[in-house]
Tab-separated table of C-alpha atoms in Angstrom:
chain	number	residue	atom	x	y	z
A	1	MET	CA	170.808	41.412	126.745
A	2	ASN	CA	173.127	42.929	129.316
A	3	ASP	CA	173.382	39.409	131.016
A	4	GLU	CA	174.304	37.871	127.851
A	5	ARG	CA	177.097	40.321	127.292
A	6	GLU	CA	178.357	39.852	130.900
A	7	LEU	CA	178.326	36.133	130.369
A	8	LYS	CA	180.349	36.352	127.201
A	9	SER	CA	182.815	38.743	128.739
A	10	SER	CA	183.294	36.391	131.782
A	11	LEU	CA	183.876	33.307	129.438
A	12	ARG	CA	186.420	35.233	127.382
A	13	PRO	CA	189.895	34.385	128.688
A	14	ILE	CA	192.115	37.266	129.772
A	15	PRO	CA	194.819	37.953	127.278
A	16	ASN	CA	198.327	36.656	128.621
A	17	GLY	CA	199.895	40.062	127.849
A	18	SER	CA	199.307	41.470	131.173
A	19	GLY	CA	200.888	38.476	132.921
A	20	ALA	CA	203.646	38.435	130.558
A	21	ALA	CA	204.364	42.201	131.267
A	22	ALA	CA	204.383	41.491	134.997
A	23	VAL	CA	206.798	38.461	134.629
A	24	LEU	CA	209.299	40.130	132.244
A	25	SER	CA	209.321	43.375	134.258
A	26	ALA	CA	209.966	41.422	137.416
A	27	GLY	CA	213.002	39.712	135.479
A	28	ILE	CA	214.218	43.314	134.520
A	29	GLY	CA	213.834	44.585	138.065
A	30	VAL	CA	215.792	41.668	139.830
A	31	CYS	CA	218.484	42.057	137.134
A	32	ALA	CA	218.505	45.770	137.674
A	33	VAL	CA	219.419	45.080	141.455
A	34	ALA	CA	222.542	43.297	140.250
A	35	GLY	CA	223.274	45.651	137.521
A	36	PHE	CA	223.311	48.679	139.768
A	37	ALA	CA	225.154	46.889	142.487
A	38	LEU	CA	227.858	45.780	140.139
A	39	ALA	CA	227.982	49.286	138.564
A	40	ALA	CA	228.421	50.857	142.094
A	41	ASP	CA	230.968	48.282	143.113
A	42	LYS	CA	233.230	48.797	139.950
A	43	MET	CA	233.024	52.565	139.490
A	44	PRO	CA	233.648	54.840	142.299
A	45	ALA	CA	231.690	57.903	140.742
A	46	MET	CA	228.639	55.474	140.567
A	47	GLN	CA	229.049	54.405	144.081
A	48	ARG	CA	228.979	58.108	145.196
A	49	LEU	CA	225.887	58.763	142.950
A	50	MET	CA	224.104	55.801	144.544
A	51	ILE	CA	224.121	57.422	148.084
A	52	PHE	CA	220.558	58.528	148.231
A	53	TYR	CA	220.535	58.104	152.065
A	54	ARG	CA	223.801	58.468	153.913
A	55	PRO	CA	223.455	56.107	156.838
A	56	THR	CA	222.720	53.223	154.203
A	57	GLY	CA	225.083	54.303	151.797
A	58	PRO	CA	225.203	53.131	148.166
A	59	LEU	CA	222.673	50.311	148.826
A	60	SER	CA	219.934	53.010	149.191
A	61	GLY	CA	220.580	54.206	145.454
A	62	VAL	CA	221.162	50.782	144.100
A	63	THR	CA	217.858	49.305	145.417
A	64	THR	CA	215.643	52.541	144.756
A	65	SER	CA	217.094	52.843	141.294
A	66	ALA	CA	216.265	49.199	140.551
A	67	VAL	CA	212.559	49.487	141.954
A	68	VAL	CA	212.142	52.547	139.773
A	69	VAL	CA	213.498	50.649	136.646
A	70	TRP	CA	211.163	47.734	137.495
A	71	LEU	CA	208.029	49.901	137.818
A	72	LEU	CA	208.690	51.787	134.702
A	73	ALA	CA	209.322	48.665	132.781
A	74	TRP	CA	206.139	47.155	134.142
A	75	GLY	CA	204.019	50.251	133.365
A	76	ALA	CA	205.382	50.382	129.720
A	77	LEU	CA	205.082	46.662	129.106
A	78	GLU	CA	201.522	46.772	130.606
A	79	VAL	CA	200.410	49.471	128.320
A	80	ARG	CA	201.724	47.770	125.231
A	81	TRP	CA	200.750	44.207	126.101
A	82	ARG	CA	197.553	44.207	128.309
A	83	ARG	CA	195.123	43.492	125.464
A	84	ARG	CA	197.421	41.169	123.411
A	85	GLU	CA	198.304	37.636	123.344
A	86	VAL	CA	202.213	37.418	123.398
A	87	ASN	CA	204.675	34.684	122.890
A	88	LEU	CA	204.865	33.689	126.580
A	89	PRO	CA	207.304	30.923	126.216
A	90	SER	CA	210.015	33.379	124.972
A	91	VAL	CA	208.997	36.146	127.487
A	92	GLY	CA	209.163	33.517	130.377
A	93	ALA	CA	212.594	32.359	129.148
A	94	ALA	CA	213.844	35.857	129.095
A	95	ALA	CA	212.438	36.494	132.671
A	96	ILE	CA	214.183	33.203	133.937
A	97	VAL	CA	217.492	34.074	132.311
A	98	LEU	CA	217.304	37.550	133.968
A	99	LEU	CA	216.440	36.020	137.268
A	100	ILE	CA	219.253	33.565	137.132
A	101	LEU	CA	221.555	36.223	135.972
A	102	SER	CA	220.648	38.340	138.945
A	103	LEU	CA	221.156	35.573	141.442
A	104	LEU	CA	224.529	34.870	140.059
A	105	LEU	CA	225.687	38.479	139.714
A	106	THR	CA	224.739	39.358	143.230
A	107	PHE	CA	227.194	36.680	144.511
A	108	PRO	CA	230.318	38.631	145.201
A	109	PRO	CA	232.908	36.158	144.249
A	110	LEU	CA	231.312	35.819	140.649
A	111	ALA	CA	230.877	39.564	140.532
A	112	ASP	CA	234.524	40.224	141.293
A	113	LEU	CA	235.445	38.105	138.249
A	114	LEU	CA	233.964	40.704	135.916
B	1	MET	CA	214.743	39.861	180.492
B	2	GLU	CA	215.726	42.607	178.332
B	3	MET	CA	217.441	43.658	174.988
B	4	THR	CA	218.652	46.691	173.349
B	5	THR	CA	216.558	48.618	170.799
B	6	ARG	CA	219.018	47.514	168.137
B	7	GLU	CA	218.801	43.964	169.124
B	8	PHE	CA	214.912	44.266	169.064
B	9	TRP	CA	214.771	45.743	165.514
B	10	SER	CA	217.170	43.122	164.271
B	11	MET	CA	214.905	40.426	165.639
B	12	VAL	CA	211.829	42.079	164.180
B	13	HIS	CA	213.432	42.364	160.706
B	14	GLY	CA	215.037	38.902	160.615
B	15	VAL	CA	212.602	36.630	162.669
B	16	GLY	CA	209.375	38.758	162.522
B	17	PHE	CA	209.341	39.754	158.887
B	18	GLY	CA	211.864	37.514	157.102
B	19	GLY	CA	211.214	34.410	159.230
B	20	LEU	CA	207.464	34.731	158.646
B	21	TYR	CA	208.022	35.205	154.940
B	22	LEU	CA	209.910	32.020	154.663
B	23	LEU	CA	207.392	30.078	156.505
B	24	GLY	CA	204.729	31.374	154.146
B	25	CYS	CA	206.627	30.442	150.891
B	26	THR	CA	205.861	26.637	150.872
B	27	GLY	CA	202.164	27.155	151.581
B	28	ALA	CA	201.928	29.598	148.512
B	29	MET	CA	203.680	27.167	146.359
B	30	VAL	CA	201.514	24.120	147.338
B	31	GLU	CA	198.334	26.178	146.907
B	32	LEU	CA	199.536	27.457	143.414
B	33	TRP	CA	200.520	23.989	142.529
B	34	ARG	CA	197.535	22.047	143.826
B	35	ARG	CA	194.619	24.450	143.293
B	36	TYR	CA	195.533	26.110	140.027
B	37	ALA	CA	196.880	23.027	138.219
B	38	PRO	CA	194.845	22.592	134.838
B	39	SER	CA	194.242	18.921	135.890
B	40	ALA	CA	192.973	19.764	139.528
B	41	ALA	CA	189.676	18.278	140.444
B	42	GLY	CA	186.950	20.888	140.944
B	43	ALA	CA	186.648	24.461	140.095
B	44	VAL	CA	188.555	27.315	141.829
B	45	THR	CA	185.922	28.937	143.934
B	46	ALA	CA	185.671	32.486	144.864
B	47	ALA	CA	186.832	31.676	148.334
B	48	ASP	CA	189.897	29.898	146.937
B	49	GLU	CA	190.729	32.915	144.871
B	50	TRP	CA	190.147	35.282	147.693
B	51	PHE	CA	192.355	33.093	150.097
B	52	MET	CA	195.196	33.029	147.522
B	53	GLN	CA	195.262	36.779	147.063
B	54	LEU	CA	195.016	37.493	150.777
B	55	TYR	CA	197.883	34.974	151.415
B	56	LEU	CA	200.155	36.429	148.666
B	57	GLY	CA	199.211	40.068	149.963
B	58	ALA	CA	200.318	39.134	153.302
B	59	MET	CA	203.576	37.710	151.907
B	60	THR	CA	204.103	40.840	149.834
B	61	VAL	CA	203.579	43.182	152.894
B	62	LEU	CA	206.182	40.989	154.922
B	63	ALA	CA	208.877	40.908	152.037
B	64	TRP	CA	208.661	44.775	151.797
B	65	LEU	CA	208.748	45.196	155.461
B	66	ALA	CA	211.877	42.963	155.787
B	67	VAL	CA	213.890	44.571	152.979
B	68	LEU	CA	212.904	48.153	154.062
B	69	SER	CA	213.598	47.508	157.884
B	70	GLY	CA	216.775	45.884	156.985
B	71	THR	CA	218.043	48.515	154.575
B	72	TYR	CA	216.913	51.638	156.514
B	73	ILE	CA	216.806	50.608	160.214
B	74	VAL	CA	219.281	47.772	160.892
B	75	TYR	CA	221.929	48.176	158.183
B	76	PRO	CA	223.059	51.648	159.142
B	77	TRP	CA	223.622	50.349	162.631
B	78	TYR	CA	225.696	47.513	161.090
B	79	ARG	CA	227.811	49.729	158.836
B	80	ALA	CA	228.369	52.667	161.314
B	81	ALA	CA	231.906	53.784	161.493
B	82	PRO	CA	233.689	54.120	164.904
B	83	GLY	CA	235.369	57.458	165.799
B	84	ALA	CA	239.225	57.658	165.249
B	85	GLY	CA	241.317	55.788	167.662
B	86	ALA	CA	238.359	53.541	168.823
B	87	THR	CA	239.544	50.150	170.169
B	88	ASP	CA	236.254	48.538	171.199
B	89	LEU	CA	234.593	47.484	167.973
B	90	SER	CA	231.743	45.556	169.456
B	91	ARG	CA	229.192	48.231	168.489
B	92	TYR	CA	230.267	48.382	164.943
B	93	PRO	CA	229.749	44.856	163.386
B	94	GLN	CA	231.068	45.650	160.010
B	95	ARG	CA	234.369	47.014	161.358
B	96	LEU	CA	234.599	44.038	163.845
B	97	LEU	CA	234.205	41.480	161.077
B	98	LEU	CA	236.640	43.159	158.761
B	99	ALA	CA	239.206	43.586	161.591
B	100	SER	CA	240.204	39.780	161.456
B	101	PRO	CA	240.875	37.730	158.364
B	102	ALA	CA	239.002	34.903	160.001
B	103	THR	CA	235.808	36.837	160.106
B	104	ALA	CA	236.229	39.282	157.090
B	105	GLY	CA	234.267	36.948	154.764
B	106	TRP	CA	231.131	37.205	156.743
B	107	HIS	CA	230.980	40.764	155.654
B	108	SER	CA	232.748	40.732	152.148
B	109	ILE	CA	230.873	37.654	150.901
B	110	GLY	CA	227.851	37.258	153.319
B	111	MET	CA	226.579	40.780	153.899
B	112	GLU	CA	227.552	42.021	150.499
B	113	TRP	CA	225.488	39.135	148.900
B	114	LYS	CA	222.662	39.330	151.316
B	115	GLU	CA	222.071	42.980	151.235
B	116	HIS	CA	221.509	42.716	147.367
B	117	VAL	CA	219.954	39.392	146.812
B	118	ALA	CA	217.202	40.110	149.447
B	119	TRP	CA	215.590	42.710	147.208
B	120	LEU	CA	214.750	40.058	144.666
B	121	THR	CA	212.169	38.843	147.162
B	122	PRO	CA	209.630	41.669	147.243
B	123	ILE	CA	209.982	42.187	143.403
B	124	ALA	CA	209.270	38.636	142.696
B	125	ILE	CA	206.237	38.217	145.194
B	126	THR	CA	204.753	41.516	144.350
B	127	MET	CA	204.580	40.138	140.647
B	128	SER	CA	203.186	37.018	141.729
B	129	LEU	CA	200.348	38.871	143.790
B	130	ALA	CA	199.654	41.036	140.787
B	131	VAL	CA	199.268	38.031	138.355
B	132	CYS	CA	197.011	36.291	140.926
B	133	VAL	CA	194.844	39.456	141.285
B	134	ARG	CA	194.640	40.161	137.589
B	135	TYR	CA	193.859	36.424	136.478
B	136	GLY	CA	192.098	35.042	139.493
B	137	LYS	CA	190.602	31.705	138.739
B	138	ASP	CA	191.519	32.025	135.081
B	139	LEU	CA	195.128	31.346	136.142
B	140	ARG	CA	194.166	27.805	135.862
B	141	ASN	CA	193.781	28.158	132.019
B	142	GLN	CA	197.273	29.838	131.869
B	143	PRO	CA	199.560	26.898	132.774
B	144	LEU	CA	202.717	28.535	131.572
B	145	LEU	CA	201.969	31.805	133.392
B	146	ARG	CA	201.118	29.774	136.507
B	147	SER	CA	204.561	27.947	136.188
B	148	MET	CA	206.263	31.426	135.867
B	149	VAL	CA	204.611	32.580	139.063
B	150	LEU	CA	205.615	29.334	140.891
B	151	GLY	CA	209.089	29.797	139.636
B	152	PHE	CA	209.297	33.426	140.869
B	153	VAL	CA	207.789	32.330	144.350
B	154	LEU	CA	210.636	29.629	144.473
B	155	ALA	CA	213.238	32.151	143.612
B	156	SER	CA	211.859	34.617	146.263
B	157	MET	CA	212.202	31.777	148.826
B	158	VAL	CA	215.901	30.945	147.648
B	159	ALA	CA	216.726	34.765	147.912
B	160	ALA	CA	215.155	35.137	151.321
B	161	GLY	CA	216.775	31.818	152.440
B	162	ILE	CA	220.185	33.216	151.390
B	163	ALA	CA	219.506	36.440	153.115
B	164	GLY	CA	218.234	34.711	156.294
B	165	PHE	CA	221.174	32.365	156.436
B	166	TRP	CA	223.724	35.082	156.198
B	167	GLY	CA	221.826	37.378	158.557
B	168	ALA	CA	221.847	34.652	161.186
B	169	GLU	CA	225.432	33.815	160.771
B	170	ILE	CA	226.677	37.427	160.739
B	171	THR	CA	224.408	38.116	163.851
B	172	SER	CA	226.097	35.212	165.593
B	173	HIS	CA	229.625	36.575	164.838
B	174	ALA	CA	228.977	40.272	165.168
B	175	PRO	CA	225.528	41.223	166.481
B	176	VAL	CA	224.102	44.754	166.093
B	177	ARG	CA	224.205	46.257	169.542
B	178	GLY	CA	223.297	49.442	171.398
B	179	GLY	CA	220.530	51.802	172.113
B	180	SER	CA	218.265	51.802	175.143
B	181	ALA	CA	217.143	48.749	176.932
B	182	VAL	CA	213.799	47.156	176.064
B	183	GLN	CA	212.226	45.230	179.083
B	184	LEU	CA	210.584	42.180	177.597
B	185	LEU	CA	209.605	40.323	180.676
B	186	HIS	CA	210.364	40.444	184.458
B	187	GLY	CA	211.816	37.138	185.589
B	188	GLY	CA	211.505	35.863	189.133
B	189	SER	CA	214.492	35.889	191.553
B	190	GLN	CA	215.844	32.588	192.536
């Protein structure tokens, strides 16, 4: 009986929600790096606020804040989606847009245009 | 044959962690592409699954070590400010680059981009590892998820490549110097 239950459980595919949560939160995390960097570059008050470790300057706060946002987003999405099937094409598209946006926004000549 | 502690840590950060990470990227992509393709011949074995997780785990460790050593060990030496009236800027790479219009771009574009874009790498590869651990051999039944992981590994390689290129160029124009001497090898006298 137990063997039968284990076999059924091993044949059941894992819902895509957990993977979708990891992918989308990674998109949010990388975009947060660009977002915090841009904010620190444009606003002197934000720049001062982002100095978590003086020798490294605002980069310490920018990256630490982005990592915190990423992990919080991942945890929240994982809790909501882990047992569900979600619309992976839409989630993937959103993550790719965020990823491309972060690559572009971290490039100083483009960030300076904003 | 010796180098200073700052040069040593720059090398560990750039060549040791960053360089090894870049070397690992293509291997991860080939394995994900070949072994986990829905049309791939043969089943994904437990050994394949274990290898992939170990490989991505090693890459994740390298990525985090690269950004953390860069941000908290090497970067403070790079951006150190000289005392008032200092004329020799050779120990202050950021100020040395900004002192000339011919080299200022290495900081204002190169370092400004590198210091942020590099952080995309550990986030992307940690996600890839987590998905591979969670789904294991079942990743073959999730082609879109596998494509997403491949895309993020590719993006991590691009980000690490950008950081590595600028790092190497900046080091060639204004290396991080100083600290005590580290004796690497004793050369024979001619």
